[in-house]
Amino acid sequence: YNEAVMAQPTFDTEIQEQDGVINGPFRFPIQMLADQEYGGHLSIHDGDQAQELGFSGAPIEGPTHFSQFDPLLYQIWGQQWYEFGCISSHFKNVVVEGDEVQAFVELPADDAKITKIWAHKKTGELVLEGTASLGPDHPETRLDALMASRDTPEKLVILELVKIGDKSPNADTVHMNFDQHLGNSYPFTLDNKLEKITEKCRWYMADEVNNSPWGKAIIPTEMISPLVGYTKSGLKGAKGPSIGLFADLEVRMIKGPLFVGQDYVLEREVVGLGESRRTESVWIKTSIKDPESGEILATTLLNSATLKQSYEKYEAEAKRIGKEL
């Protein structure tokens, strides 16, 4: 019995069930990107920048909400969630500091490897919706379906130089230590995040490695995105200065989990382009590989949407390439 207890992640999350759906409590996600910089300027996570673009306040980074799903999905799939789990999310509305957010997971049918997830604010406003699945051979995810349903725009302005099939020129070796500052893109450390993360878990902690099933501290699901994003990709990107935000994000484990302090090799590829009334977007798939074997351990799929109104030359360049506004 004691060994079984020691092997548990011991989340401090009260889980409720009703009508085939489980949920955690309302949480207050914390803003940690107020000082984020990219391209030599502040990001949408700066309050003044966000308000200039019509937002009520600085959005909390989308992956922050993934932590609220981990206890729910662990309850469904156990340790396998961290080894083979995939969370695939379409973000619907921004969350600012002070908003309360609650996560929901539909209980899957017997032996089903995929289910629906969503989160909303206390006001009822939907924050995100998507799927959670269990691999390593994952069923079609929310973002798989979303990408398949969208046409590629003929002409883009901010992303004029970006092409589907573009690949990072060089593999990038990264790691994440507890006290490692992640640079201008993510101006905090993993230790900083663990102090404020919405769901506490012993498997994330340096002093609890002996209680981890793998004998190592694991990188939380929400921190996989910073792991692949804190270094430059080498890919051609949006023209600037311009400001973007996460529209969609998927984190998929194939042979996980990923560990604190361990080296990983990143290979990135542009797999989609999109456009809405307000944004142009690029879909980038990142393969996270074992540096010795070359085996793919996990992937991320990010749809980064750049706000047209944030690019001062948008109208002039649209006219130059013959794009209708």
PDB file of N, CA and C in Angstrom, residues 241-304:
ATOM      1  N   PRO A 241       7.920  45.237 -37.106  1.00  0.00           N
ATOM      2  CA  PRO A 241       7.324  44.784 -35.843  1.00  0.00           C
ATOM      3  C   PRO A 241       5.849  44.438 -35.997  1.00  0.00           C
ATOM      4  N   SER A 242       5.470  43.351 -35.366  1.00  0.00           N
ATOM      5  CA  SER A 242       4.082  42.892 -35.345  1.00  0.00           C
ATOM      6  C   SER A 242       3.889  42.052 -34.094  1.00  0.00           C
ATOM      7  N   ILE A 243       2.652  41.807 -33.742  1.00  0.00           N
ATOM      8  CA  ILE A 243       2.342  41.119 -32.486  1.00  0.00           C
ATOM      9  C   ILE A 243       1.432  39.929 -32.763  1.00  0.00           C
ATOM     10  N   GLY A 244       1.753  38.809 -32.132  1.00  0.00           N
ATOM     11  CA  GLY A 244       0.975  37.595 -32.338  1.00  0.00           C
ATOM     12  C   GLY A 244       0.539  36.967 -31.030  1.00  0.00           C
ATOM     13  N   LEU A 245      -0.257  35.923 -31.168  1.00  0.00           N
ATOM     14  CA  LEU A 245      -0.725  35.156 -30.014  1.00  0.00           C
ATOM     15  C   LEU A 245      -0.978  33.719 -30.445  1.00  0.00           C
ATOM     16  N   PHE A 246      -1.078  32.834 -29.461  1.00  0.00           N
ATOM     17  CA  PHE A 246      -1.356  31.430 -29.746  1.00  0.00           C
ATOM     18  C   PHE A 246      -2.844  31.263 -30.060  1.00  0.00           C
ATOM     19  N   ALA A 247      -3.148  30.705 -31.236  1.00  0.00           N
ATOM     20  CA  ALA A 247      -4.534  30.412 -31.591  1.00  0.00           C
ATOM     21  C   ALA A 247      -4.878  28.949 -31.327  1.00  0.00           C
ATOM     22  N   ASP A 248      -3.897  28.072 -31.529  1.00  0.00           N
ATOM     23  CA  ASP A 248      -4.097  26.633 -31.342  1.00  0.00           C
ATOM     24  C   ASP A 248      -2.775  26.030 -30.870  1.00  0.00           C
ATOM     25  N   LEU A 249      -2.867  25.013 -30.027  1.00  0.00           N
ATOM     26  CA  LEU A 249      -1.653  24.341 -29.553  1.00  0.00           C
ATOM     27  C   LEU A 249      -1.953  22.895 -29.205  1.00  0.00           C
ATOM     28  N   GLU A 250      -1.060  22.026 -29.660  1.00  0.00           N
ATOM     29  CA  GLU A 250      -1.136  20.606 -29.324  1.00  0.00           C
ATOM     30  C   GLU A 250       0.209  20.159 -28.771  1.00  0.00           C
ATOM     31  N   VAL A 251       0.174  19.430 -27.677  1.00  0.00           N
ATOM     32  CA  VAL A 251       1.364  18.792 -27.103  1.00  0.00           C
ATOM     33  C   VAL A 251       1.106  17.291 -27.096  1.00  0.00           C
ATOM     34  N   ARG A 252       1.940  16.560 -27.829  1.00  0.00           N
ATOM     35  CA  ARG A 252       1.708  15.118 -28.035  1.00  0.00           C
ATOM     36  C   ARG A 252       2.912  14.309 -27.569  1.00  0.00           C
ATOM     37  N   MET A 253       2.683  13.434 -26.600  1.00  0.00           N
ATOM     38  CA  MET A 253       3.730  12.525 -26.139  1.00  0.00           C
ATOM     39  C   MET A 253       3.663  11.226 -26.949  1.00  0.00           C
ATOM     40  N   ILE A 254       4.824  10.802 -27.410  1.00  0.00           N
ATOM     41  CA  ILE A 254       4.935   9.552 -28.148  1.00  0.00           C
ATOM     42  C   ILE A 254       5.700   8.522 -27.324  1.00  0.00           C
ATOM     43  N   LYS A 255       6.752   8.988 -26.687  1.00  0.00           N
ATOM     44  CA  LYS A 255       7.507   8.140 -25.763  1.00  0.00           C
ATOM     45  C   LYS A 255       8.005   9.037 -24.636  1.00  0.00           C
ATOM     46  N   GLY A 256       7.079   9.476 -23.809  1.00  0.00           N
ATOM     47  CA  GLY A 256       7.387  10.418 -22.747  1.00  0.00           C
ATOM     48  C   GLY A 256       7.580   9.712 -21.410  1.00  0.00           C
ATOM     49  N   PRO A 257       7.672  10.536 -20.365  1.00  0.00           N
ATOM     50  CA  PRO A 257       7.627  11.993 -20.365  1.00  0.00           C
ATOM     51  C   PRO A 257       8.980  12.604 -20.723  1.00  0.00           C
ATOM     52  N   LEU A 258       9.016  13.953 -20.743  1.00  0.00           N
ATOM     53  CA  LEU A 258      10.265  14.680 -20.918  1.00  0.00           C
ATOM     54  C   LEU A 258      10.766  15.102 -19.542  1.00  0.00           C
ATOM     55  N   PHE A 259      12.089  15.111 -19.376  1.00  0.00           N
ATOM     56  CA  PHE A 259      12.679  15.270 -18.053  1.00  0.00           C
ATOM     57  C   PHE A 259      13.435  16.585 -17.892  1.00  0.00           C
ATOM     58  N   VAL A 260      13.371  17.119 -16.692  1.00  0.00           N
ATOM     59  CA  VAL A 260      14.129  18.312 -16.337  1.00  0.00           C
ATOM     60  C   VAL A 260      15.626  18.014 -16.452  1.00  0.00           C
ATOM     61  N   GLY A 261      16.376  18.945 -17.079  1.00  0.00           N
ATOM     62  CA  GLY A 261      17.818  18.830 -17.160  1.00  0.00           C
ATOM     63  C   GLY A 261      18.341  17.928 -18.252  1.00  0.00           C
ATOM     64  N   GLN A 262      17.466  17.343 -19.047  1.00  0.00           N
ATOM     65  CA  GLN A 262      17.901  16.409 -20.088  1.00  0.00           C
ATOM     66  C   GLN A 262      17.908  17.099 -21.445  1.00  0.00           C
ATOM     67  N   ASP A 263      18.912  16.804 -22.274  1.00  0.00           N
ATOM     68  CA  ASP A 263      19.011  17.397 -23.606  1.00  0.00           C
ATOM     69  C   ASP A 263      18.004  16.769 -24.565  1.00  0.00           C
ATOM     70  N   TYR A 264      17.446  17.627 -25.426  1.00  0.00           N
ATOM     71  CA  TYR A 264      16.569  17.182 -26.498  1.00  0.00           C
ATOM     72  C   TYR A 264      16.918  17.942 -27.773  1.00  0.00           C
ATOM     73  N   VAL A 265      16.734  17.291 -28.910  1.00  0.00           N
ATOM     74  CA  VAL A 265      16.971  17.912 -30.204  1.00  0.00           C
ATOM     75  C   VAL A 265      15.634  18.294 -30.823  1.00  0.00           C
ATOM     76  N   LEU A 266      15.537  19.535 -31.312  1.00  0.00           N
ATOM     77  CA  LEU A 266      14.319  20.041 -31.914  1.00  0.00           C
ATOM     78  C   LEU A 266      14.477  20.173 -33.425  1.00  0.00           C
ATOM     79  N   GLU A 267      13.480  19.698 -34.152  1.00  0.00           N
ATOM     80  CA  GLU A 267      13.410  19.926 -35.592  1.00  0.00           C
ATOM     81  C   GLU A 267      12.035  20.509 -35.897  1.00  0.00           C
ATOM     82  N   ARG A 268      12.006  21.646 -36.602  1.00  0.00           N
ATOM     83  CA  ARG A 268      10.772  22.384 -36.813  1.00  0.00           C
ATOM     84  C   ARG A 268      10.422  22.438 -38.296  1.00  0.00           C
ATOM     85  N   GLU A 269       9.110  22.437 -38.579  1.00  0.00           N
ATOM     86  CA  GLU A 269       8.641  22.499 -39.965  1.00  0.00           C
ATOM     87  C   GLU A 269       7.328  23.264 -40.028  1.00  0.00           C
ATOM     88  N   VAL A 270       7.200  24.113 -41.059  1.00  0.00           N
ATOM     89  CA  VAL A 270       5.929  24.793 -41.320  1.00  0.00           C
ATOM     90  C   VAL A 270       5.003  23.800 -42.013  1.00  0.00           C
ATOM     91  N   VAL A 271       3.857  23.512 -41.389  1.00  0.00           N
ATOM     92  CA  VAL A 271       2.933  22.509 -41.941  1.00  0.00           C
ATOM     93  C   VAL A 271       1.595  23.109 -42.357  1.00  0.00           C
ATOM     94  N   GLY A 272       1.398  24.409 -42.132  1.00  0.00           N
ATOM     95  CA  GLY A 272       0.138  25.032 -42.535  1.00  0.00           C
ATOM     96  C   GLY A 272       0.207  26.544 -42.449  1.00  0.00           C
ATOM     97  N   LEU A 273      -0.621  27.202 -43.248  1.00  0.00           N
ATOM     98  CA  LEU A 273      -0.793  28.645 -43.218  1.00  0.00           C
ATOM     99  C   LEU A 273      -2.280  28.948 -43.204  1.00  0.00           C
ATOM    100  N   GLY A 274      -2.660  30.049 -42.562  1.00  0.00           N
ATOM    101  CA  GLY A 274      -4.084  30.369 -42.469  1.00  0.00           C
ATOM    102  C   GLY A 274      -4.313  31.860 -42.361  1.00  0.00           C
ATOM    103  N   GLU A 275      -5.583  32.229 -42.464  1.00  0.00           N
ATOM    104  CA  GLU A 275      -5.945  33.638 -42.381  1.00  0.00           C
ATOM    105  C   GLU A 275      -7.364  33.765 -41.859  1.00  0.00           C
ATOM    106  N   SER A 276      -7.573  34.786 -41.035  1.00  0.00           N
ATOM    107  CA  SER A 276      -8.913  35.178 -40.604  1.00  0.00           C
ATOM    108  C   SER A 276      -9.056  36.669 -40.864  1.00  0.00           C
ATOM    109  N   ARG A 277     -10.161  37.231 -40.489  1.00  0.00           N
ATOM    110  CA  ARG A 277     -10.390  38.662 -40.708  1.00  0.00           C
ATOM    111  C   ARG A 277      -9.332  39.509 -40.011  1.00  0.00           C
ATOM    112  N   ARG A 278      -8.891  39.063 -38.836  1.00  0.00           N
ATOM    113  CA  ARG A 278      -7.970  39.871 -38.029  1.00  0.00           C
ATOM    114  C   ARG A 278      -6.529  39.380 -38.055  1.00  0.00           C
ATOM    115  N   THR A 279      -6.287  38.152 -38.491  1.00  0.00           N
ATOM    116  CA  THR A 279      -4.956  37.566 -38.332  1.00  0.00           C
ATOM    117  C   THR A 279      -4.473  36.827 -39.568  1.00  0.00           C
ATOM    118  N   GLU A 280      -3.147  36.658 -39.637  1.00  0.00           N
ATOM    119  CA  GLU A 280      -2.512  35.676 -40.504  1.00  0.00           C
ATOM    120  C   GLU A 280      -1.792  34.693 -39.582  1.00  0.00           C
ATOM    121  N   SER A 281      -1.826  33.414 -39.922  1.00  0.00           N
ATOM    122  CA  SER A 281      -1.289  32.433 -38.977  1.00  0.00           C
ATOM    123  C   SER A 281      -0.426  31.391 -39.666  1.00  0.00           C
ATOM    124  N   VAL A 282       0.552  30.900 -38.900  1.00  0.00           N
ATOM    125  CA  VAL A 282       1.453  29.857 -39.370  1.00  0.00           C
ATOM    126  C   VAL A 282       1.406  28.694 -38.387  1.00  0.00           C
ATOM    127  N   TRP A 283       1.304  27.492 -38.944  1.00  0.00           N
ATOM    128  CA  TRP A 283       1.295  26.274 -38.146  1.00  0.00           C
ATOM    129  C   TRP A 283       2.689  25.656 -38.192  1.00  0.00           C
ATOM    130  N   ILE A 284       3.320  25.495 -37.037  1.00  0.00           N
ATOM    131  CA  ILE A 284       4.658  24.917 -36.962  1.00  0.00           C
ATOM    132  C   ILE A 284       4.623  23.651 -36.125  1.00  0.00           C
ATOM    133  N   LYS A 285       5.110  22.573 -36.715  1.00  0.00           N
ATOM    134  CA  LYS A 285       5.243  21.303 -35.989  1.00  0.00           C
ATOM    135  C   LYS A 285       6.697  21.162 -35.551  1.00  0.00           C
ATOM    136  N   THR A 286       6.893  20.887 -34.275  1.00  0.00           N
ATOM    137  CA  THR A 286       8.224  20.670 -33.728  1.00  0.00           C
ATOM    138  C   THR A 286       8.345  19.227 -33.256  1.00  0.00           C
ATOM    139  N   SER A 287       9.327  18.534 -33.770  1.00  0.00           N
ATOM    140  CA  SER A 287       9.629  17.176 -33.314  1.00  0.00           C
ATOM    141  C   SER A 287      10.710  17.256 -32.246  1.00  0.00           C
ATOM    142  N   ILE A 288      10.453  16.635 -31.102  1.00  0.00           N
ATOM    143  CA  ILE A 288      11.382  16.619 -29.974  1.00  0.00           C
ATOM    144  C   ILE A 288      12.034  15.237 -29.954  1.00  0.00           C
ATOM    145  N   LYS A 289      13.347  15.205 -30.176  1.00  0.00           N
ATOM    146  CA  LYS A 289      14.031  13.934 -30.405  1.00  0.00           C
ATOM    147  C   LYS A 289      15.073  13.621 -29.340  1.00  0.00           C
ATOM    148  N   ASP A 290      15.313  12.334 -29.166  1.00  0.00           N
ATOM    149  CA  ASP A 290      16.423  11.873 -28.346  1.00  0.00           C
ATOM    150  C   ASP A 290      17.714  12.176 -29.102  1.00  0.00           C
ATOM    151  N   PRO A 291      18.668  12.898 -28.483  1.00  0.00           N
ATOM    152  CA  PRO A 291      19.874  13.284 -29.214  1.00  0.00           C
ATOM    153  C   PRO A 291      20.776  12.118 -29.591  1.00  0.00           C
ATOM    154  N   GLU A 292      20.645  10.992 -28.915  1.00  0.00           N
ATOM    155  CA  GLU A 292      21.503   9.850 -29.221  1.00  0.00           C
ATOM    156  C   GLU A 292      20.883   8.931 -30.266  1.00  0.00           C
ATOM    157  N   SER A 293      19.610   8.576 -30.074  1.00  0.00           N
ATOM    158  CA  SER A 293      18.970   7.626 -30.989  1.00  0.00           C
ATOM    159  C   SER A 293      18.271   8.291 -32.165  1.00  0.00           C
ATOM    160  N   GLY A 294      17.948   9.585 -32.029  1.00  0.00           N
ATOM    161  CA  GLY A 294      17.180  10.269 -33.065  1.00  0.00           C
ATOM    162  C   GLY A 294      15.701   9.956 -33.018  1.00  0.00           C
ATOM    163  N   GLU A 295      15.286   9.191 -32.019  1.00  0.00           N
ATOM    164  CA  GLU A 295      13.879   8.798 -31.894  1.00  0.00           C
ATOM    165  C   GLU A 295      13.019   9.994 -31.504  1.00  0.00           C
ATOM    166  N   ILE A 296      11.838  10.127 -32.129  1.00  0.00           N
ATOM    167  CA  ILE A 296      10.903  11.195 -31.779  1.00  0.00           C
ATOM    168  C   ILE A 296      10.195  10.810 -30.483  1.00  0.00           C
ATOM    169  N   LEU A 297      10.365  11.644 -29.463  1.00  0.00           N
ATOM    170  CA  LEU A 297       9.776  11.391 -28.154  1.00  0.00           C
ATOM    171  C   LEU A 297       8.452  12.119 -27.964  1.00  0.00           C
ATOM    172  N   ALA A 298       8.317  13.271 -28.616  1.00  0.00           N
ATOM    173  CA  ALA A 298       7.116  14.092 -28.478  1.00  0.00           C
ATOM    174  C   ALA A 298       7.080  15.080 -29.638  1.00  0.00           C
ATOM    175  N   THR A 299       5.910  15.673 -29.856  1.00  0.00           N
ATOM    176  CA  THR A 299       5.781  16.746 -30.845  1.00  0.00           C
ATOM    177  C   THR A 299       4.898  17.844 -30.280  1.00  0.00           C
ATOM    178  N   THR A 300       5.090  19.043 -30.801  1.00  0.00           N
ATOM    179  CA  THR A 300       4.132  20.117 -30.569  1.00  0.00           C
ATOM    180  C   THR A 300       3.652  20.632 -31.912  1.00  0.00           C
ATOM    181  N   LEU A 301       2.427  21.139 -31.934  1.00  0.00           N
ATOM    182  CA  LEU A 301       1.865  21.770 -33.117  1.00  0.00           C
ATOM    183  C   LEU A 301       1.281  23.097 -32.672  1.00  0.00           C
ATOM    184  N   LEU A 302       1.859  24.181 -33.169  1.00  0.00           N
ATOM    185  CA  LEU A 302       1.462  25.522 -32.740  1.00  0.00           C
ATOM    186  C   LEU A 302       0.957  26.322 -33.923  1.00  0.00           C
ATOM    187  N   ASN A 303      -0.232  26.882 -33.772  1.00  0.00           N
ATOM    188  CA  ASN A 303      -0.761  27.858 -34.722  1.00  0.00           C
ATOM    189  C   ASN A 303      -0.574  29.234 -34.091  1.00  0.00           C
ATOM    190  N   SER A 304       0.411  29.972 -34.603  1.00  0.00           N
ATOM    191  CA  SER A 304       0.710  31.304 -34.101  1.00  0.00           C
ATOM    192  C   SER A 304       0.079  32.330 -35.028  1.00  0.00           C
TER     193      SER A 304
END
